[in-house]
mmCIF file of C-alpha atoms and ligand atoms in Angstrom:
data_model
loop_
_atom_site.group_PDB
_atom_site.id
_atom_site.type_symbol
_atom_site.label_atom_id
_atom_site.label_comp_id
_atom_site.label_asym_id
_atom_site.label_seq_id
_atom_site.Cartn_x
_atom_site.Cartn_y
_atom_site.Cartn_z
ATOM 1 C CA MET K 1448 15.009 -17.628 -13.054
ATOM 2 C CA ILE K 1449 11.408 -18.332 -12.119
ATOM 3 C CA LYS K 1450 8.942 -17.981 -14.974
ATOM 4 C CA ILE K 1451 5.187 -17.663 -14.570
ATOM 5 C CA ALA K 1452 3.082 -19.263 -17.287
ATOM 6 C CA PRO K 1453 -0.657 -18.551 -16.961
ATOM 7 C CA SER K 1454 -2.748 -21.268 -18.617
ATOM 8 C CA LEU K 1455 -5.302 -19.793 -20.971
ATOM 9 C CA LEU K 1456 -7.548 -22.801 -20.402
ATOM 10 C CA ALA K 1457 -9.015 -20.964 -17.398
ATOM 11 C CA ALA K 1458 -9.503 -17.668 -19.279
ATOM 12 C CA ASP K 1459 -12.733 -16.249 -20.685
ATOM 13 C CA PHE K 1460 -12.754 -17.778 -24.174
ATOM 14 C CA ALA K 1461 -15.112 -15.077 -25.433
ATOM 15 C CA ASN K 1462 -12.489 -12.416 -24.651
ATOM 16 C CA LEU K 1463 -9.143 -14.009 -25.377
ATOM 17 C CA GLU K 1464 -7.571 -10.883 -26.864
ATOM 18 C CA LYS K 1465 -8.307 -8.962 -23.654
ATOM 19 C CA GLU K 1466 -7.220 -11.879 -21.467
ATOM 20 C CA ILE K 1467 -3.854 -12.232 -23.176
ATOM 21 C CA LYS K 1468 -3.186 -8.500 -22.858
ATOM 22 C CA ASP K 1469 -4.109 -8.663 -19.164
ATOM 23 C CA ILE K 1470 -1.235 -11.066 -18.439
ATOM 24 C CA GLY K 1471 1.503 -8.885 -19.904
ATOM 25 C CA ASN K 1472 3.521 -9.207 -16.680
ATOM 26 C CA ALA K 1473 3.811 -13.005 -17.112
ATOM 27 C CA ASP K 1474 6.762 -14.740 -18.800
ATOM 28 C CA PHE K 1475 5.046 -17.420 -20.870
ATOM 29 C CA VAL K 1476 1.493 -18.030 -22.040
ATOM 30 C CA HIS K 1477 0.672 -21.711 -21.474
ATOM 31 C CA LEU K 1478 -1.598 -23.040 -24.221
ATOM 32 C CA ASP K 1479 -3.305 -26.370 -23.529
ATOM 33 C CA VAL K 1480 -4.216 -28.253 -26.687
ATOM 34 C CA MET K 1481 -6.518 -31.272 -26.178
ATOM 35 C CA ASP K 1482 -7.802 -33.638 -28.852
ATOM 36 C CA GLY K 1483 -10.515 -35.613 -27.057
ATOM 37 C CA GLN K 1484 -8.456 -38.793 -27.572
ATOM 38 C CA PHE K 1485 -5.304 -38.516 -25.507
ATOM 39 C CA VAL K 1486 -7.407 -36.791 -22.844
ATOM 40 C CA PRO K 1487 -11.180 -36.851 -22.336
ATOM 41 C CA ASN K 1488 -11.637 -33.198 -23.279
ATOM 42 C CA ILE K 1489 -11.314 -30.908 -26.300
ATOM 43 C CA SER K 1490 -9.924 -27.384 -25.931
ATOM 44 C CA PHE K 1491 -8.557 -25.308 -28.826
ATOM 45 C CA GLY K 1492 -5.932 -25.695 -31.497
ATOM 46 C CA ILE K 1493 -3.894 -24.233 -34.323
ATOM 47 C CA PRO K 1494 -6.173 -21.394 -35.576
ATOM 48 C CA VAL K 1495 -6.698 -19.998 -32.073
ATOM 49 C CA ILE K 1496 -2.959 -19.943 -31.371
ATOM 50 C CA LYS K 1497 -2.327 -18.272 -34.720
ATOM 51 C CA ALA K 1498 -4.949 -15.605 -34.002
ATOM 52 C CA LEU K 1499 -3.520 -14.881 -30.546
ATOM 53 C CA ARG K 1500 0.046 -14.570 -31.858
ATOM 54 C CA LYS K 1501 -0.719 -11.085 -33.216
ATOM 55 C CA HIS K 1502 -1.718 -9.759 -29.789
ATOM 56 C CA THR K 1503 1.284 -10.480 -27.546
ATOM 57 C CA GLY K 1504 5.038 -10.785 -27.569
ATOM 58 C CA LEU K 1505 5.015 -13.292 -24.673
ATOM 59 C CA THR K 1506 6.605 -16.699 -25.220
ATOM 60 C CA PHE K 1507 4.016 -19.260 -26.350
ATOM 61 C CA ASP K 1508 4.413 -22.468 -24.340
ATOM 62 C CA VAL K 1509 2.230 -24.964 -26.212
ATOM 63 C CA HIS K 1510 1.316 -28.102 -24.240
ATOM 64 C CA LEU K 1511 0.074 -30.803 -26.601
ATOM 65 C CA MET K 1512 -2.249 -33.305 -24.971
ATOM 66 C CA ILE K 1513 -2.831 -35.129 -28.223
ATOM 67 C CA LYS K 1514 -2.478 -38.756 -29.303
ATOM 68 C CA ASN K 1515 -0.377 -38.090 -32.423
ATOM 69 C CA PRO K 1516 1.747 -34.975 -31.904
ATOM 70 C CA LEU K 1517 4.290 -35.716 -34.650
ATOM 71 C CA LYS K 1518 2.158 -34.849 -37.636
ATOM 72 C CA TYR K 1519 1.012 -31.522 -36.165
ATOM 73 C CA ILE K 1520 4.352 -30.104 -34.954
ATOM 74 C CA LYS K 1521 4.998 -28.021 -38.056
ATOM 75 C CA ALA K 1522 1.499 -26.543 -37.968
ATOM 76 C CA PHE K 1523 1.907 -25.476 -34.326
ATOM 77 C CA ALA K 1524 5.357 -24.062 -35.084
ATOM 78 C CA ASP K 1525 3.966 -22.056 -38.007
ATOM 79 C CA ALA K 1526 1.068 -20.841 -35.847
ATOM 80 C CA GLY K 1527 3.527 -19.148 -33.483
ATOM 81 C CA ALA K 1528 4.552 -21.636 -30.802
ATOM 82 C CA ASP K 1529 7.933 -20.894 -29.210
ATOM 83 C CA ILE K 1530 8.128 -23.976 -27.001
ATOM 84 C CA ILE K 1531 6.291 -27.190 -27.885
ATOM 85 C CA THR K 1532 5.814 -29.898 -25.274
ATOM 86 C CA PHE K 1533 4.207 -33.298 -25.820
ATOM 87 C CA HIS K 1534 3.532 -36.338 -23.645
ATOM 88 C CA VAL K 1535 5.910 -39.306 -23.527
ATOM 89 C CA GLU K 1536 2.703 -41.379 -23.136
ATOM 90 C CA ALA K 1537 1.432 -40.291 -26.569
ATOM 91 C CA ASP K 1538 1.525 -42.723 -29.504
ATOM 92 C CA ASP K 1539 4.402 -41.272 -31.513
ATOM 93 C CA ASP K 1540 8.085 -42.027 -31.081
ATOM 94 C CA VAL K 1541 9.517 -39.566 -28.546
ATOM 95 C CA SER K 1542 12.903 -39.056 -30.250
ATOM 96 C CA ASP K 1543 11.289 -38.551 -33.661
ATOM 97 C CA THR K 1544 8.922 -35.955 -32.206
ATOM 98 C CA ILE K 1545 11.773 -34.105 -30.465
ATOM 99 C CA LYS K 1546 13.712 -34.060 -33.749
ATOM 100 C CA GLU K 1547 10.702 -32.692 -35.602
ATOM 101 C CA ILE K 1548 10.312 -29.835 -33.092
ATOM 102 C CA LYS K 1549 14.002 -29.023 -33.389
ATOM 103 C CA SER K 1550 13.857 -29.102 -37.177
ATOM 104 C CA CYS K 1551 11.229 -26.341 -36.873
ATOM 105 C CA GLN K 1552 13.748 -24.398 -34.736
ATOM 106 C CA LYS K 1553 11.477 -24.372 -31.704
ATOM 107 C CA LYS K 1554 12.298 -25.255 -28.110
ATOM 108 C CA CYS K 1555 11.121 -28.710 -27.185
ATOM 109 C CA GLY K 1556 9.886 -30.356 -24.050
ATOM 110 C CA ILE K 1557 8.542 -33.687 -22.865
ATOM 111 C CA VAL K 1558 5.640 -34.058 -20.442
ATOM 112 C CA LEU K 1559 5.050 -36.731 -17.803
ATOM 113 C CA SER K 1560 1.544 -37.537 -16.589
ATOM 114 C CA PRO K 1561 1.211 -38.300 -12.850
ATOM 115 C CA ASP K 1562 1.498 -42.111 -13.222
ATOM 116 C CA THR K 1563 4.663 -41.977 -15.344
ATOM 117 C CA PRO K 1564 7.837 -42.358 -13.238
ATOM 118 C CA ALA K 1565 10.571 -39.723 -13.176
ATOM 119 C CA GLU K 1566 12.989 -42.201 -14.783
ATOM 120 C CA ALA K 1567 11.109 -41.835 -18.081
ATOM 121 C CA VAL K 1568 13.027 -38.614 -18.792
ATOM 122 C CA ILE K 1569 16.483 -40.227 -18.626
ATOM 123 C CA PRO K 1570 16.861 -41.220 -22.316
ATOM 124 C CA TYR K 1571 15.989 -37.695 -23.475
ATOM 125 C CA LEU K 1572 18.033 -35.503 -21.122
ATOM 126 C CA ASP K 1573 20.495 -34.470 -23.811
ATOM 127 C CA MET K 1574 17.750 -33.680 -26.313
ATOM 128 C CA VAL K 1575 15.208 -31.457 -24.558
ATOM 129 C CA ASP K 1576 14.981 -27.810 -23.444
ATOM 130 C CA MET K 1577 12.212 -28.386 -20.929
ATOM 131 C CA ILE K 1578 10.613 -31.132 -18.842
ATOM 132 C CA LEU K 1579 7.006 -30.695 -17.709
ATOM 133 C CA VAL K 1580 5.710 -32.577 -14.681
ATOM 134 C CA MET K 1581 1.925 -32.829 -14.518
ATOM 135 C CA SER K 1582 0.699 -32.365 -10.964
ATOM 136 C CA VAL K 1583 -2.885 -33.279 -11.953
ATOM 137 C CA TYR K 1584 -4.235 -35.787 -14.472
ATOM 138 C CA PRO K 1585 -4.240 -33.963 -17.810
ATOM 139 C CA GLY K 1586 -7.528 -32.893 -19.349
ATOM 140 C CA PHE K 1587 -9.069 -30.314 -17.065
ATOM 141 C CA GLY K 1588 -8.195 -27.117 -15.252
ATOM 142 C CA GLY K 1589 -9.155 -26.448 -11.649
ATOM 143 C CA GLN K 1590 -8.075 -29.786 -10.167
ATOM 144 C CA LYS K 1591 -6.275 -30.341 -6.892
ATOM 145 C CA TYR K 1592 -2.454 -30.515 -6.811
ATOM 146 C CA ILE K 1593 -1.097 -34.072 -6.322
ATOM 147 C CA PRO K 1594 1.448 -33.834 -3.432
ATOM 148 C CA ALA K 1595 3.685 -36.666 -4.759
ATOM 149 C CA SER K 1596 4.665 -34.312 -7.602
ATOM 150 C CA ALA K 1597 7.270 -32.596 -5.403
ATOM 151 C CA ASP K 1598 9.327 -35.799 -5.017
ATOM 152 C CA LYS K 1599 9.129 -36.353 -8.753
ATOM 153 C CA LEU K 1600 10.427 -32.830 -9.374
ATOM 154 C CA LYS K 1601 13.326 -33.443 -6.976
ATOM 155 C CA LYS K 1602 14.307 -36.656 -8.759
ATOM 156 C CA ILE K 1603 14.139 -35.048 -12.197
ATOM 157 C CA LYS K 1604 16.090 -32.025 -10.974
ATOM 158 C CA GLU K 1605 18.846 -34.438 -9.945
ATOM 159 C CA TYR K 1606 18.803 -36.166 -13.324
ATOM 160 C CA ILE K 1607 19.038 -32.773 -15.041
ATOM 161 C CA GLY K 1608 22.192 -31.947 -13.077
ATOM 162 C CA GLN K 1609 24.130 -29.134 -14.764
ATOM 163 C CA ARG K 1610 22.178 -29.268 -18.015
ATOM 164 C CA ASP K 1611 20.323 -26.171 -19.176
ATOM 165 C CA ILE K 1612 16.798 -27.607 -18.965
ATOM 166 C CA ASP K 1613 13.745 -25.802 -17.628
ATOM 167 C CA LEU K 1614 11.607 -27.784 -15.172
ATOM 168 C CA GLU K 1615 7.923 -26.926 -15.455
ATOM 169 C CA ILE K 1616 5.076 -27.851 -13.129
ATOM 170 C CA ASP K 1617 1.451 -27.855 -14.261
ATOM 171 C CA GLY K 1618 -1.764 -28.447 -12.355
ATOM 172 C CA GLY K 1619 -3.334 -27.085 -9.215
ATOM 173 C CA ILE K 1620 -0.621 -24.529 -8.482
ATOM 174 C CA THR K 1621 -1.655 -21.717 -6.132
ATOM 175 C CA ALA K 1622 0.034 -19.073 -3.974
ATOM 176 C CA ASP K 1623 -0.129 -21.660 -1.149
ATOM 177 C CA ASN K 1624 1.880 -24.435 -2.811
ATOM 178 C CA VAL K 1625 4.071 -22.532 -5.290
ATOM 179 C CA LYS K 1626 6.990 -22.282 -2.861
ATOM 180 C CA GLN K 1627 6.914 -26.024 -2.281
ATOM 181 C CA VAL K 1628 7.285 -26.802 -6.016
ATOM 182 C CA ILE K 1629 10.011 -24.189 -6.489
ATOM 183 C CA ASP K 1630 11.922 -25.652 -3.525
ATOM 184 C CA ALA K 1631 11.577 -29.050 -5.224
ATOM 185 C CA GLY K 1632 13.241 -27.702 -8.366
ATOM 186 C CA ALA K 1633 10.546 -26.262 -10.638
ATOM 187 C CA ASN K 1634 11.374 -22.970 -12.371
ATOM 188 C CA VAL K 1635 8.439 -22.656 -14.774
ATOM 189 C CA ILE K 1636 5.112 -22.354 -12.989
ATOM 190 C CA VAL K 1637 1.864 -22.976 -14.851
ATOM 191 C CA ALA K 1638 -1.181 -21.424 -13.218
ATOM 192 C CA GLY K 1639 -4.662 -21.493 -14.722
ATOM 193 C CA THR K 1640 -7.369 -21.068 -12.124
ATOM 194 C CA SER K 1641 -5.085 -19.220 -9.707
ATOM 195 C CA VAL K 1642 -4.567 -16.468 -12.324
ATOM 196 C CA PHE K 1643 -7.710 -16.338 -14.463
ATOM 197 C CA GLY K 1644 -9.972 -17.209 -11.554
ATOM 198 C CA LYS K 1645 -8.983 -13.922 -9.930
ATOM 199 C CA GLU K 1646 -10.525 -10.568 -10.760
ATOM 200 C CA ASN K 1647 -7.115 -8.919 -11.217
ATOM 201 C CA ARG K 1648 -4.849 -11.172 -13.297
ATOM 202 C CA LYS K 1649 -1.758 -8.959 -12.947
ATOM 203 C CA GLU K 1650 -2.001 -9.002 -9.153
ATOM 204 C CA ALA K 1651 -2.497 -12.775 -9.174
ATOM 205 C CA ILE K 1652 0.732 -13.171 -11.193
ATOM 206 C CA GLU K 1653 2.602 -10.857 -8.818
ATOM 207 C CA GLY K 1654 1.178 -12.793 -5.858
ATOM 208 C CA LEU K 1655 2.622 -16.030 -7.250
ATOM 209 C CA ARG K 1656 5.979 -14.373 -7.857
ATOM 210 C CA LYS K 1657 6.146 -13.141 -4.266
HETATM 211 C C1 DX5 G 74 -4.506 -29.609 -17.494
HETATM 212 C C2 DX5 G 74 -3.689 -28.530 -18.135
HETATM 213 C C3 DX5 G 74 -3.260 -27.457 -17.206
HETATM 214 C C4 DX5 G 74 -4.384 -26.688 -16.591
HETATM 215 C C5 DX5 G 74 -3.888 -26.028 -15.337
HETATM 216 O O1 DX5 G 74 -4.683 -30.636 -18.387
HETATM 217 O O2 DX5 G 74 -2.523 -29.057 -18.724
HETATM 218 O O3 DX5 G 74 -2.360 -26.560 -17.862
HETATM 219 O O4 DX5 G 74 -4.898 -25.720 -17.440
HETATM 220 O O5 DX5 G 74 -4.963 -25.427 -14.719
HETATM 221 P P1 DX5 G 74 -5.018 -25.186 -13.141
HETATM 222 O O6 DX5 G 74 -3.879 -24.266 -12.833
HETATM 223 O O7 DX5 G 74 -6.351 -24.585 -12.939
HETATM 224 O O8 DX5 G 74 -4.838 -26.522 -12.496
HETATM 225 ZN ZN1 ZN G 75 -0.945 -27.608 -19.429
#
């Protein structure tokens, strides 16, 4: 099943309660956490996620772009994350971080930045619920989709085989390229600018679905 995950990074931060209610027809809310170290930008963190939790029943898909995810997993779990993803390029041990997410009884996912090869997922295939392929360099919304991402999705889809693992794509997704990434194997579609950049968020989500 295809799931649409609007990224709140492109929303109006002065009206987050309204924004999150406006995307009630989505499947996930994608929450981009940036620490100014792993990526050259700072976004929002634990208290904002906790505050938003009261206002929606949508699945919280928390994307950690932080240097040391391990020590913050429990805090994000307690704040209301349902799925926690972190970068294999981060400083902490990948298996230890996966185990920590699972010990909090949350779904776990690993993320690959554009320069990390598809093969990097192989050791973790029997441990994760989701794999996120970045189709832009992490750190900023509104960038242009990197076309090589489709081949990477195809490779990872093959590695996944019959396993029950969601394949998420994040960065520069629009109504014009969404079919291409779905054909390549993605089933969770992150969309920031192409949802919150539109006047009518609900219609934008339906447009992507179509
Ligand atoms: C980038 C973030 C993305 C971003 C997507 O570092 O991980 O989730 O918000 O935004 P768009 O859809 O505008 O590329
Ligand atoms: Zn993201």
